[in-house]
Short mmCIF file of N, CA and C in Angstrom, two decimals:
data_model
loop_
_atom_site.label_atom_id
_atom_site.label_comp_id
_atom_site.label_asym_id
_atom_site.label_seq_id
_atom_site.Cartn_x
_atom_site.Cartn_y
_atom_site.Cartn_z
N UNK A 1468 0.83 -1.19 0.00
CA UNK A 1468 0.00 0.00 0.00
C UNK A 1468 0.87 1.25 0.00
N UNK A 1469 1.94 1.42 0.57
CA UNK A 1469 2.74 2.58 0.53
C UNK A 1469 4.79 1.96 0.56
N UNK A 1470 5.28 2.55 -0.19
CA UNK A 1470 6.70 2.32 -0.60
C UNK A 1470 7.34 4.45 -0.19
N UNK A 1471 8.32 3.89 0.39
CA UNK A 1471 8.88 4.60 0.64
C UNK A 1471 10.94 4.44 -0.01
N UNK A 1472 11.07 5.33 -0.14
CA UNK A 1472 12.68 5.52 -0.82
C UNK A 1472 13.51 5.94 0.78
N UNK A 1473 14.46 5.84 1.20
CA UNK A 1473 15.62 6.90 2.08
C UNK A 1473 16.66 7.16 1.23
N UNK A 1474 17.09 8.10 0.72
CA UNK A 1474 18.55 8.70 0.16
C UNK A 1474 19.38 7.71 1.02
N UNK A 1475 20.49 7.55 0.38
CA UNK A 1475 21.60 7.60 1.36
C UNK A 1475 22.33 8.27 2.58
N UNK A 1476 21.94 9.91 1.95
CA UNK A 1476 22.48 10.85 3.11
C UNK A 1476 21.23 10.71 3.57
N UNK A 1477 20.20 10.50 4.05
CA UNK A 1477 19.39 10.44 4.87
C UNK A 1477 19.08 9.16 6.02
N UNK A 1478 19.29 8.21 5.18
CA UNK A 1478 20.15 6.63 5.80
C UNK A 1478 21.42 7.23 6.78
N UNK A 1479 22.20 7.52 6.16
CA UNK A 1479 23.35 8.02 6.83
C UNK A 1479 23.36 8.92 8.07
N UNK A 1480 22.75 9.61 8.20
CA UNK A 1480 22.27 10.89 8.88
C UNK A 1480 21.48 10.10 9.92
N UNK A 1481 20.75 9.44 9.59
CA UNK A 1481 19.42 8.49 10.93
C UNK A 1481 20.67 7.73 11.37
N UNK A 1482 21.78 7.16 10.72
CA UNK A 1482 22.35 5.89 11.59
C UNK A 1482 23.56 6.30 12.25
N UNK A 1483 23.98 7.63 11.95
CA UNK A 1483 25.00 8.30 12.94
C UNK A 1483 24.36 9.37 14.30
N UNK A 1484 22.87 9.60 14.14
CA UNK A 1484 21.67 9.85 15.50
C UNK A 1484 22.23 8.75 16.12
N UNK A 1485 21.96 7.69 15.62
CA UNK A 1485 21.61 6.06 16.77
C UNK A 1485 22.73 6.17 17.05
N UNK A 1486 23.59 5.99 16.38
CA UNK A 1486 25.07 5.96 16.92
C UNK A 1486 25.34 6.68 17.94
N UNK A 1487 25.49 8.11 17.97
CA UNK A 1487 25.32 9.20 18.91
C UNK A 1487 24.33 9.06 20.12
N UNK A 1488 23.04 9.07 19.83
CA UNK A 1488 21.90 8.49 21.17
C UNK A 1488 22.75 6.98 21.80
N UNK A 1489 23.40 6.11 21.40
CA UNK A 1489 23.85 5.14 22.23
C UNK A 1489 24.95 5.16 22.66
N UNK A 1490 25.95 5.99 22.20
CA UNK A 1490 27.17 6.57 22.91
C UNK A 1490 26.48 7.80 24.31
N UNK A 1491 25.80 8.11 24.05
CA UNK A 1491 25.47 9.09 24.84
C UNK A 1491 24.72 8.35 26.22
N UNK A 1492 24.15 7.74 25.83
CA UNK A 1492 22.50 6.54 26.62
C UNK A 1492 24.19 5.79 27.19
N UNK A 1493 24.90 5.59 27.10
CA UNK A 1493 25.94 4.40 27.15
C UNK A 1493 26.95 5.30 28.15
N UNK A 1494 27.64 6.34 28.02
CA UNK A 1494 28.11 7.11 28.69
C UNK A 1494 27.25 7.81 30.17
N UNK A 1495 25.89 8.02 29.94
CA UNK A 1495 25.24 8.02 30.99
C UNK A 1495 25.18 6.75 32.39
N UNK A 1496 24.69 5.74 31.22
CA UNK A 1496 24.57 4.66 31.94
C UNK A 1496 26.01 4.32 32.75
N UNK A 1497 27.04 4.43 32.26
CA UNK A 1497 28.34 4.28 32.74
C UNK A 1497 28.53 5.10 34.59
N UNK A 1498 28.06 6.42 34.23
CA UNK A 1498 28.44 7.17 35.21
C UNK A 1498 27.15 7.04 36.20
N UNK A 1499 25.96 6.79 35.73
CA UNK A 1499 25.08 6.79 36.95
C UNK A 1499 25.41 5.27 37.49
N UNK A 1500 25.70 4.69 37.04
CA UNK A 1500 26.19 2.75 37.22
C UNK A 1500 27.49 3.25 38.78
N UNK A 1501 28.62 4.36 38.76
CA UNK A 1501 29.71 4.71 38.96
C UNK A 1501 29.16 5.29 40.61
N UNK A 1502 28.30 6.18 40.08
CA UNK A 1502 27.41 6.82 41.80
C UNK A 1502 26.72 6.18 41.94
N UNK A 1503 26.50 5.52 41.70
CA UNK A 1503 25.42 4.26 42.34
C UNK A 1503 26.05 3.38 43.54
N UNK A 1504 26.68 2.58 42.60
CA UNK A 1504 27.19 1.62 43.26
C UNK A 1504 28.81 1.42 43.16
N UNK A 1505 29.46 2.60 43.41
CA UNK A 1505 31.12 2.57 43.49
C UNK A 1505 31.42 1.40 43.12
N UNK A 1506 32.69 0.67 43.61
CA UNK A 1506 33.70 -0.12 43.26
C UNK A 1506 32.61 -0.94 41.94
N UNK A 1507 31.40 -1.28 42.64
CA UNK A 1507 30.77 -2.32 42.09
C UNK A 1507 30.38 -1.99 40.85
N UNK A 1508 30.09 -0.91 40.66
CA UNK A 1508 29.20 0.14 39.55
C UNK A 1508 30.61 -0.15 38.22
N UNK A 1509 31.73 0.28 39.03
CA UNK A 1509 33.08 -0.06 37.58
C UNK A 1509 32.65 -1.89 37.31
N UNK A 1510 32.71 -2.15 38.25
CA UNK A 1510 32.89 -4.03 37.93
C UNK A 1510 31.59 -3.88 36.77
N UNK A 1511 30.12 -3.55 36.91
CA UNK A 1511 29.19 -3.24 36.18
C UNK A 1511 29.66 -2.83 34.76
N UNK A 1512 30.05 -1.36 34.84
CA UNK A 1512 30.80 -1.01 33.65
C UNK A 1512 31.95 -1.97 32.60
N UNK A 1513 32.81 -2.18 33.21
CA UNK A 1513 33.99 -3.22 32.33
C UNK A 1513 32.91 -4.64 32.23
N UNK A 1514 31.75 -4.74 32.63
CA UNK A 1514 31.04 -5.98 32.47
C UNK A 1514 29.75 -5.63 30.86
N UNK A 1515 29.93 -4.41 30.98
CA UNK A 1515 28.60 -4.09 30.06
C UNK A 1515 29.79 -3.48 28.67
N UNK A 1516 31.13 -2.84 28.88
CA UNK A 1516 31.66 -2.94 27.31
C UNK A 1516 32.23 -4.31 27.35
N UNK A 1517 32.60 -4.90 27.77
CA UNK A 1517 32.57 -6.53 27.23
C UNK A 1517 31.67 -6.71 26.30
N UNK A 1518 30.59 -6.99 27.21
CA UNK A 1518 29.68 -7.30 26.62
C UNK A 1518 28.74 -6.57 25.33
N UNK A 1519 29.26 -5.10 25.46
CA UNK A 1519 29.10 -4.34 23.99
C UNK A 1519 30.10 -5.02 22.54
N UNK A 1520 31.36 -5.33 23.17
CA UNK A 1520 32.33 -5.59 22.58
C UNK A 1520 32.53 -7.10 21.76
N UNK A 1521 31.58 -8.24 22.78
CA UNK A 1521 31.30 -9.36 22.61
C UNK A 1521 30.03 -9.07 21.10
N UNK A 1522 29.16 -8.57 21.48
CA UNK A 1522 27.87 -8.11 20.65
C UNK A 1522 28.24 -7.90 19.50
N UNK A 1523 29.14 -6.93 19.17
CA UNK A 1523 29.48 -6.25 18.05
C UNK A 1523 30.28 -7.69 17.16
N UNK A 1524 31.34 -8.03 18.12
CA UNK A 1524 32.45 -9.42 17.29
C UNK A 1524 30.88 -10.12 16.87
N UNK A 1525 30.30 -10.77 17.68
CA UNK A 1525 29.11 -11.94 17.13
C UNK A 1525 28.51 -11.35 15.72
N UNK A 1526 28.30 -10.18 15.96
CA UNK A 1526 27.65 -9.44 14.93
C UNK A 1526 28.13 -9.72 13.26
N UNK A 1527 29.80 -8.65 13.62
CA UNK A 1527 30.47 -8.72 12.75
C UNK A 1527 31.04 -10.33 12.03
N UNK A 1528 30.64 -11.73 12.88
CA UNK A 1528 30.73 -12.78 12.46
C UNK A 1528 29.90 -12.67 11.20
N UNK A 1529 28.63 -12.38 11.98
CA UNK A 1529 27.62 -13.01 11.13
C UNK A 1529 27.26 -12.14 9.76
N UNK A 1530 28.44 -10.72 9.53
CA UNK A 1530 28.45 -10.09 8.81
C UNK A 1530 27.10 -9.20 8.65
N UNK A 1531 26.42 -8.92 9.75
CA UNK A 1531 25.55 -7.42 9.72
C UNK A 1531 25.87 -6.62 9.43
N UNK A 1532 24.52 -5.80 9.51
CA UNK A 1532 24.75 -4.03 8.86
C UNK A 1532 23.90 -3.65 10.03
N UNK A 1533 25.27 -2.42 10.28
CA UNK A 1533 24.29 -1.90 11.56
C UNK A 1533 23.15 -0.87 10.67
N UNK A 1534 21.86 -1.11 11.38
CA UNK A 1534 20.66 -0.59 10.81
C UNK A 1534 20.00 -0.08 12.07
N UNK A 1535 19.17 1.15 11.59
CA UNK A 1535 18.43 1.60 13.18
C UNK A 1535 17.45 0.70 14.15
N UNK A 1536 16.89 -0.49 13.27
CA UNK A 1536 16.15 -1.79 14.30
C UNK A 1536 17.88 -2.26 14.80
N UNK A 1537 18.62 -2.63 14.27
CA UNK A 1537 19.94 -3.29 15.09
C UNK A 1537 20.61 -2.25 16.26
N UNK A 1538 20.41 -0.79 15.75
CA UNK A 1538 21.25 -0.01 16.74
C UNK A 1538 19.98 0.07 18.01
N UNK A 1539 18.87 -0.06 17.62
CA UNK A 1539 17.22 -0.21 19.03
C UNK A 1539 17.66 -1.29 19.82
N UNK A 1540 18.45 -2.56 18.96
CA UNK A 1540 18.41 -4.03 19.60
C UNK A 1540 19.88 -3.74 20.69
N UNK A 1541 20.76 -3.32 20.21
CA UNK A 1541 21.73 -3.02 21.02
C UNK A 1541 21.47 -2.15 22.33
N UNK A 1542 20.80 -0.71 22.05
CA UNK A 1542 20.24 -0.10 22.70
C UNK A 1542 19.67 -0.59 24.28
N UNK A 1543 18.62 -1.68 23.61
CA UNK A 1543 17.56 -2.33 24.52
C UNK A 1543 18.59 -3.79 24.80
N UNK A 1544 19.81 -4.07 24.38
CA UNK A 1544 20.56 -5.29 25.09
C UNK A 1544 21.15 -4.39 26.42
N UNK A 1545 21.79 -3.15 26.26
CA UNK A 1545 22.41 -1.97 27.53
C UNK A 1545 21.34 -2.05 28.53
N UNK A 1546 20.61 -1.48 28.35
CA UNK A 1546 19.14 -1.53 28.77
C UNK A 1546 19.36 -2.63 30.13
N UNK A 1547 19.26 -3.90 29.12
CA UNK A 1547 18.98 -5.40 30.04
C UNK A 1547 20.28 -5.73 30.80
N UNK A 1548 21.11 -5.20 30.04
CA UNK A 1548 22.84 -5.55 31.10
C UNK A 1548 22.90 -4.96 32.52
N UNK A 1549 22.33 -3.35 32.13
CA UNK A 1549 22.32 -2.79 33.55
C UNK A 1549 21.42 -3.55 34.32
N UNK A 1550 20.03 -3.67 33.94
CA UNK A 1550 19.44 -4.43 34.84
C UNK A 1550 19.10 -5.68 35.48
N UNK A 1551 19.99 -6.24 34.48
CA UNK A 1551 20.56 -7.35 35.31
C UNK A 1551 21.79 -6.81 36.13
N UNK A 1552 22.57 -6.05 36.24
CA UNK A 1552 23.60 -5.83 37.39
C UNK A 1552 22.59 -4.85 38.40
N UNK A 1553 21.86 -4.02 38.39
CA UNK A 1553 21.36 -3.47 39.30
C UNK A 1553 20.45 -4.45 40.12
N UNK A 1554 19.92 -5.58 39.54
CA UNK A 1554 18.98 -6.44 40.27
C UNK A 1554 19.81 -7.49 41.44
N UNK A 1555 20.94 -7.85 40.29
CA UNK A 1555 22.17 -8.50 41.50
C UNK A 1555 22.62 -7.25 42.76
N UNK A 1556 23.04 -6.63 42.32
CA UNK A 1556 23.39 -5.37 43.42
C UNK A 1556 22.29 -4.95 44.69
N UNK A 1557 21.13 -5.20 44.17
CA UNK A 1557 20.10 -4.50 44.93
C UNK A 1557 19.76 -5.76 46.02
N UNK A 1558 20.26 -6.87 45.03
CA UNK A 1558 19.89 -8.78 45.67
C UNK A 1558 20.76 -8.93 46.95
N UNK A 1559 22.33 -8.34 46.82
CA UNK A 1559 23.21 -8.37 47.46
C UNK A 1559 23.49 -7.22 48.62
N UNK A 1560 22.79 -6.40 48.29
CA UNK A 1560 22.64 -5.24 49.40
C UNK A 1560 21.61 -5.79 50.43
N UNK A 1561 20.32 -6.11 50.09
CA UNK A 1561 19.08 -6.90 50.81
C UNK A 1561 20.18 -8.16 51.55
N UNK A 1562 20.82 -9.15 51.03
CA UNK A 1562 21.18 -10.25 52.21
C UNK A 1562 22.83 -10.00 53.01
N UNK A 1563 23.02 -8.55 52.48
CA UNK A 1563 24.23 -8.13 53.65
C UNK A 1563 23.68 -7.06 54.70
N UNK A 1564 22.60 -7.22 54.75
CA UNK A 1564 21.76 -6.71 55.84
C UNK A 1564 21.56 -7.41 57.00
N UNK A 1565 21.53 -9.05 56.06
CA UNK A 1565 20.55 -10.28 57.08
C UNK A 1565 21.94 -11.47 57.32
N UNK A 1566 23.23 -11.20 56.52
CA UNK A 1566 23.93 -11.98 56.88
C UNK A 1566 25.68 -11.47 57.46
N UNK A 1567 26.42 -12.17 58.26
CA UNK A 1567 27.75 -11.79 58.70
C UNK A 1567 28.66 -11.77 57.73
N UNK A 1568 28.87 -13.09 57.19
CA UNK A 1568 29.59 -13.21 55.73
C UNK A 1568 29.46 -12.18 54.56
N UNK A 1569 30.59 -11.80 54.18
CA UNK A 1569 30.27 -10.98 52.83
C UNK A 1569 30.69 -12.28 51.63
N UNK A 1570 31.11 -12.88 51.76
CA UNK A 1570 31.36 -14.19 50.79
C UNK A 1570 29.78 -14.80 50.65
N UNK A 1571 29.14 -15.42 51.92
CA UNK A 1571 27.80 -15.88 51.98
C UNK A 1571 27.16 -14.64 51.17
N UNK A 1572 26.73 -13.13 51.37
CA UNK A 1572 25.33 -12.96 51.00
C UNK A 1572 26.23 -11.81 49.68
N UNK A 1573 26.95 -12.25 49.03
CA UNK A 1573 26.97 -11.98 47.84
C UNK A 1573 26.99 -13.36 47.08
N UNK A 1574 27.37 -14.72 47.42
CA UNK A 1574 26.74 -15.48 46.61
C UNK A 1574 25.28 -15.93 47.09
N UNK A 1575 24.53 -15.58 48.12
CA UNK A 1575 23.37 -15.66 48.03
C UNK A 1575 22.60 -15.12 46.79
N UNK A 1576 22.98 -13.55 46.93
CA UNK A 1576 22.58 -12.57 46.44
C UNK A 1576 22.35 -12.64 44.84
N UNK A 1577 23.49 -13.29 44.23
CA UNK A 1577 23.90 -13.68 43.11
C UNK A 1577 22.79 -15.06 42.50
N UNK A 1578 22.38 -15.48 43.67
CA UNK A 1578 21.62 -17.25 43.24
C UNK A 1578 20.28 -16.43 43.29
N UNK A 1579 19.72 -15.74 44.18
CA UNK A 1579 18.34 -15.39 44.43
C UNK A 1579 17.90 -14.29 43.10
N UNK A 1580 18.83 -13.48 42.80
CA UNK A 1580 18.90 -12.24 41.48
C UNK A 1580 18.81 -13.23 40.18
N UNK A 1581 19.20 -14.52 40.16
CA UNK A 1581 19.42 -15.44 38.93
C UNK A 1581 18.15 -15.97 38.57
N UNK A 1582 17.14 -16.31 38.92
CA UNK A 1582 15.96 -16.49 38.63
C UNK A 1582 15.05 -15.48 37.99
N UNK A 1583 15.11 -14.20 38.51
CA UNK A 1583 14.55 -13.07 37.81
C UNK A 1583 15.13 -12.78 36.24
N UNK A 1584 16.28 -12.64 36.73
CA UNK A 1584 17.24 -12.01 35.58
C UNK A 1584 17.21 -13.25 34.48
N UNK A 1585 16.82 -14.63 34.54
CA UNK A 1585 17.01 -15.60 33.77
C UNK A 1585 15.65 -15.51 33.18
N UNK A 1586 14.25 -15.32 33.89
CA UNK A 1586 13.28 -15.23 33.28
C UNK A 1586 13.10 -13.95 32.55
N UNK A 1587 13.42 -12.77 32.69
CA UNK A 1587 13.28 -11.46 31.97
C UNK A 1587 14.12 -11.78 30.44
N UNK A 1588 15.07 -12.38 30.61
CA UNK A 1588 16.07 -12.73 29.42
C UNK A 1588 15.53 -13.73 28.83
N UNK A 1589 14.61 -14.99 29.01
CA UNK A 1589 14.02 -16.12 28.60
C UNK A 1589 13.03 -15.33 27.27
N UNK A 1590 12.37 -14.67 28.52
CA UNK A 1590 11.05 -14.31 27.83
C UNK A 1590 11.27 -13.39 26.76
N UNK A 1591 12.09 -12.59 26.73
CA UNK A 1591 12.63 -11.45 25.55
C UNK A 1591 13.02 -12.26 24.42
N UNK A 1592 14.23 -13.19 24.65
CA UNK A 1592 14.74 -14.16 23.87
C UNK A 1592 13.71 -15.31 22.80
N UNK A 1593 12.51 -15.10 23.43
CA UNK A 1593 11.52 -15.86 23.04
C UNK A 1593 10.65 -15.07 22.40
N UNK A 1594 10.58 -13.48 22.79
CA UNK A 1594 9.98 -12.65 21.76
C UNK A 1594 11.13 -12.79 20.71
N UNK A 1595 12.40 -12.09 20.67
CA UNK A 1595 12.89 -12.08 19.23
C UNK A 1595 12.99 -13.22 18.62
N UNK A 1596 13.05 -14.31 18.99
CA UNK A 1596 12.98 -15.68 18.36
C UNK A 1596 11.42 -15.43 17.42
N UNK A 1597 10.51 -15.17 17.91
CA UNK A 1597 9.26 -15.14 16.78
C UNK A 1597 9.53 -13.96 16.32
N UNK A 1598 10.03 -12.49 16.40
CA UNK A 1598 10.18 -11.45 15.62
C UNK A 1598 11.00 -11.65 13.99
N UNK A 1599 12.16 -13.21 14.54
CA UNK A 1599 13.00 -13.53 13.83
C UNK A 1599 12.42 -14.17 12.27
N UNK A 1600 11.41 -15.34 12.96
CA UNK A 1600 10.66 -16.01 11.98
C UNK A 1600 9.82 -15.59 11.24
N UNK A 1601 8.92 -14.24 11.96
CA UNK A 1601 7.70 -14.07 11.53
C UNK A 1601 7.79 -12.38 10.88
N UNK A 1602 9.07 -11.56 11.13
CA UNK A 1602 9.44 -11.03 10.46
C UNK A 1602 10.04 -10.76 9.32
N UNK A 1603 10.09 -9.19 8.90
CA UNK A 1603 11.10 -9.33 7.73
C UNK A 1603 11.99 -8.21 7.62
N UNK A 1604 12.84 -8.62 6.81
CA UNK A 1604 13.82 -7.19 6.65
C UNK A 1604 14.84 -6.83 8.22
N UNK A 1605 14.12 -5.37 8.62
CA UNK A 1605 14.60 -4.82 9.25
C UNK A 1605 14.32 -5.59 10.78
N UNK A 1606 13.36 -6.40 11.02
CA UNK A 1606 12.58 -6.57 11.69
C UNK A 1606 13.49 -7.93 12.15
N UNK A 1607 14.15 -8.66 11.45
CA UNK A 1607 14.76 -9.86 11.46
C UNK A 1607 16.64 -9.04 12.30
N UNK A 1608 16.78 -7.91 11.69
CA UNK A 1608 17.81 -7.64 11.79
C UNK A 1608 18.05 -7.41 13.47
N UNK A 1609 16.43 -6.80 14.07
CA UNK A 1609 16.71 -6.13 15.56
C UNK A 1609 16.58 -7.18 15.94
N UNK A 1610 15.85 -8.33 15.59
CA UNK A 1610 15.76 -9.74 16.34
C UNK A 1610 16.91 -10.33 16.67
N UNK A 1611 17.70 -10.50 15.57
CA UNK A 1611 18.62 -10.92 15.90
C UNK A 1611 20.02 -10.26 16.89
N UNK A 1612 20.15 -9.12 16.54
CA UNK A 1612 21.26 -8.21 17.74
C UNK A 1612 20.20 -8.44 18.99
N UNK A 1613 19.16 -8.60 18.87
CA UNK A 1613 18.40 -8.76 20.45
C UNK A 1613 18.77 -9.92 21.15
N UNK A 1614 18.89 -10.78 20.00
CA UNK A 1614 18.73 -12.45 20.40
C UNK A 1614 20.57 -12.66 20.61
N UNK A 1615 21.69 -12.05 19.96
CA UNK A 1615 22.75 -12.33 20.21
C UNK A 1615 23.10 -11.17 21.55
N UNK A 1616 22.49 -10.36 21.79
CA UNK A 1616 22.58 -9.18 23.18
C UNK A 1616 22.25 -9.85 24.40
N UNK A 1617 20.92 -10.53 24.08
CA UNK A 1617 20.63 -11.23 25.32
C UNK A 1617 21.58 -12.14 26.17
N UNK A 1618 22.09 -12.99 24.71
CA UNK A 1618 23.46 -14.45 25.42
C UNK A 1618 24.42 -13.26 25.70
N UNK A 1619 24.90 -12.73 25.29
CA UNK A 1619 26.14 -11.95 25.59
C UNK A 1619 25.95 -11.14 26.88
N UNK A 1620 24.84 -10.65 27.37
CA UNK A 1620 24.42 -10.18 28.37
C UNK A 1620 24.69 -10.84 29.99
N UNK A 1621 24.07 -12.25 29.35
CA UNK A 1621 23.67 -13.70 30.49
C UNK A 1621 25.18 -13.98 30.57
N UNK A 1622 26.03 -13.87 29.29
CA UNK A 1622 27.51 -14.12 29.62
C UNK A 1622 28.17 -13.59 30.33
N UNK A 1623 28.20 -12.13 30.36
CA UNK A 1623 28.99 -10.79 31.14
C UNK A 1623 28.59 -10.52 32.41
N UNK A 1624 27.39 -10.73 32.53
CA UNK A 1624 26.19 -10.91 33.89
C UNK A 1624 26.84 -12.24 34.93
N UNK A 1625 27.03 -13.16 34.54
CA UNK A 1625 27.05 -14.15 35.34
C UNK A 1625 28.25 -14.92 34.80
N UNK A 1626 29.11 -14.65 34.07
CA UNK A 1626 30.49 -15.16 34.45
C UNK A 1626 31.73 -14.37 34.62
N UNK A 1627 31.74 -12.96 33.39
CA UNK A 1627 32.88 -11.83 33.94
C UNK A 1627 32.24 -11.08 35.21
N UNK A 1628 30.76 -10.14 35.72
CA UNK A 1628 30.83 -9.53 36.66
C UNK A 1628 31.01 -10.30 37.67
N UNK A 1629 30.93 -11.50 37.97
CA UNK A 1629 30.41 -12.10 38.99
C UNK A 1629 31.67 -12.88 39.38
N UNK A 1630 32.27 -13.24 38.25
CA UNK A 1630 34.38 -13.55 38.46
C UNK A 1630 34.95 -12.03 39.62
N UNK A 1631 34.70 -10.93 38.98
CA UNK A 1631 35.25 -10.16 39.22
C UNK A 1631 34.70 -9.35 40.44
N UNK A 1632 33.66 -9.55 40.92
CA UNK A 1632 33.09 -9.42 42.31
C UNK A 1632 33.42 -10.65 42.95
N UNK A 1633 33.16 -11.81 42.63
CA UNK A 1633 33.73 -13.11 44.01
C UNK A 1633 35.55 -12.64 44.37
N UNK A 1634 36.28 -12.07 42.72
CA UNK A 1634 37.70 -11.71 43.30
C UNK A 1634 37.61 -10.28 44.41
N UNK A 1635 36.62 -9.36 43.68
CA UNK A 1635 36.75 -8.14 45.14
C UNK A 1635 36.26 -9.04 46.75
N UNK A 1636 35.75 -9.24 46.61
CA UNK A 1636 35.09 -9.85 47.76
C UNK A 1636 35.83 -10.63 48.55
N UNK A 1637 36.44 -11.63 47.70
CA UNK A 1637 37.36 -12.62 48.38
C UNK A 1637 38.31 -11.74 49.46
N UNK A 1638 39.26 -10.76 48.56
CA UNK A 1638 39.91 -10.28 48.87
C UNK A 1638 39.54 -9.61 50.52
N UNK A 1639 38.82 -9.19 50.33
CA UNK A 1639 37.46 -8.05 51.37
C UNK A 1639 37.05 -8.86 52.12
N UNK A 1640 36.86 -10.18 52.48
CA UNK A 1640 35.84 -10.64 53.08
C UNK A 1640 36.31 -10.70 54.45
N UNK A 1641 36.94 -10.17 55.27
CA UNK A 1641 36.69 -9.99 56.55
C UNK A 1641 36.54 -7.76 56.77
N UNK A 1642 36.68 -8.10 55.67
CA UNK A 1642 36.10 -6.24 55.74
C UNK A 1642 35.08 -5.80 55.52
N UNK A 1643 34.39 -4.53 55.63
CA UNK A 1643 33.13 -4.07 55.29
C UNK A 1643 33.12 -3.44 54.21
N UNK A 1644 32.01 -3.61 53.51
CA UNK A 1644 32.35 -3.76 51.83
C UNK A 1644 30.88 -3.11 51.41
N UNK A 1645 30.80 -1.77 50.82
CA UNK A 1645 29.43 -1.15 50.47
C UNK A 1645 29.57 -1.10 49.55
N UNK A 1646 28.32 -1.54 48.97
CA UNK A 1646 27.91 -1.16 47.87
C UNK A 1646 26.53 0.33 47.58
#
């Protein structure tokens, strides 16, 4: 019913916005991640460009084109990284309230946050999986940076932040340790 053309410089022009809105959305997220939750907020950070960094290699495997549904899917993978580290953080603040150990209620914290954070990522993963099939075009493209954001997410989430908090911690664990 309706066909539309984009120039190139107009293509061009929309995909250096996205570019810019996610450097910017990305640099925010960095520094409110930083006052948030100090030491932990960096462990957050070096856990979420990994995992930008992981995204992009998978990407560039599979030989994409970044497109404005792919730069939304990336967008909305940042999105899910932080909140999966803010849900662990918030998990681990709640059982160093209720426990002596800082070893105990950050791996509590870490097991009880894993159920949420596994179903929010299930269920997304299971939307772009039908966006994938039942779409087209552009529509296949955000599916998929969604669907490779998500694993890369669940990766950085629960094996680099969580390496690199059991090492702060270890270290710390007869000290008092805020997050």
């Amino acid at each position: 019913i309706e066909e539309r053309t984009v120039g190139p410089d107009l293509g061009e022009d929309s995909i250096n916005a996205g570019i810019i809105s996610l450097i910017i959305g990305f640099l925010l997220v960095i520094i409110y991640m930083i006052f948030k939750y100090k030491f932990f907020g960096i462990i957050a950070d070096i856990s979420l460009i990994v995992n930008l960094i992981l995204l992009l290699g998978v990407l560039s495997i599979f030989e994409a084109t970044l497109t404005l549904p792919g730069i939304a899917g990336i967008i909305l993978t940042v999105g899910m990284a932080v909140d999966a580290n803010v849900l662990i953080f918030e998990r681990i603040k709640e059982e160093m309230r209720s426990e002596k150990s800082n070893v105990y209620a950050f791996d509590i914290g870490y097991k009880k946050a894993q159920s949420a954070i596994i179903d929010a990522n299930i269920t997304t993963l299971i939307s772009a999986i039908i966006l994938f099939f039942l779409g087209s075009g552009p529509v296949k493209g955000f599916a998929i940076t969604l669907g490779v954001g998500i694993l890369t997410t669940l990766f950085s989430a629960y094996f680099l932040a969580r390496h690199l908090t059991s090492i702060f911690v270890m270290k710390r664990k007869d000290k008092e340790i805020v997050i």
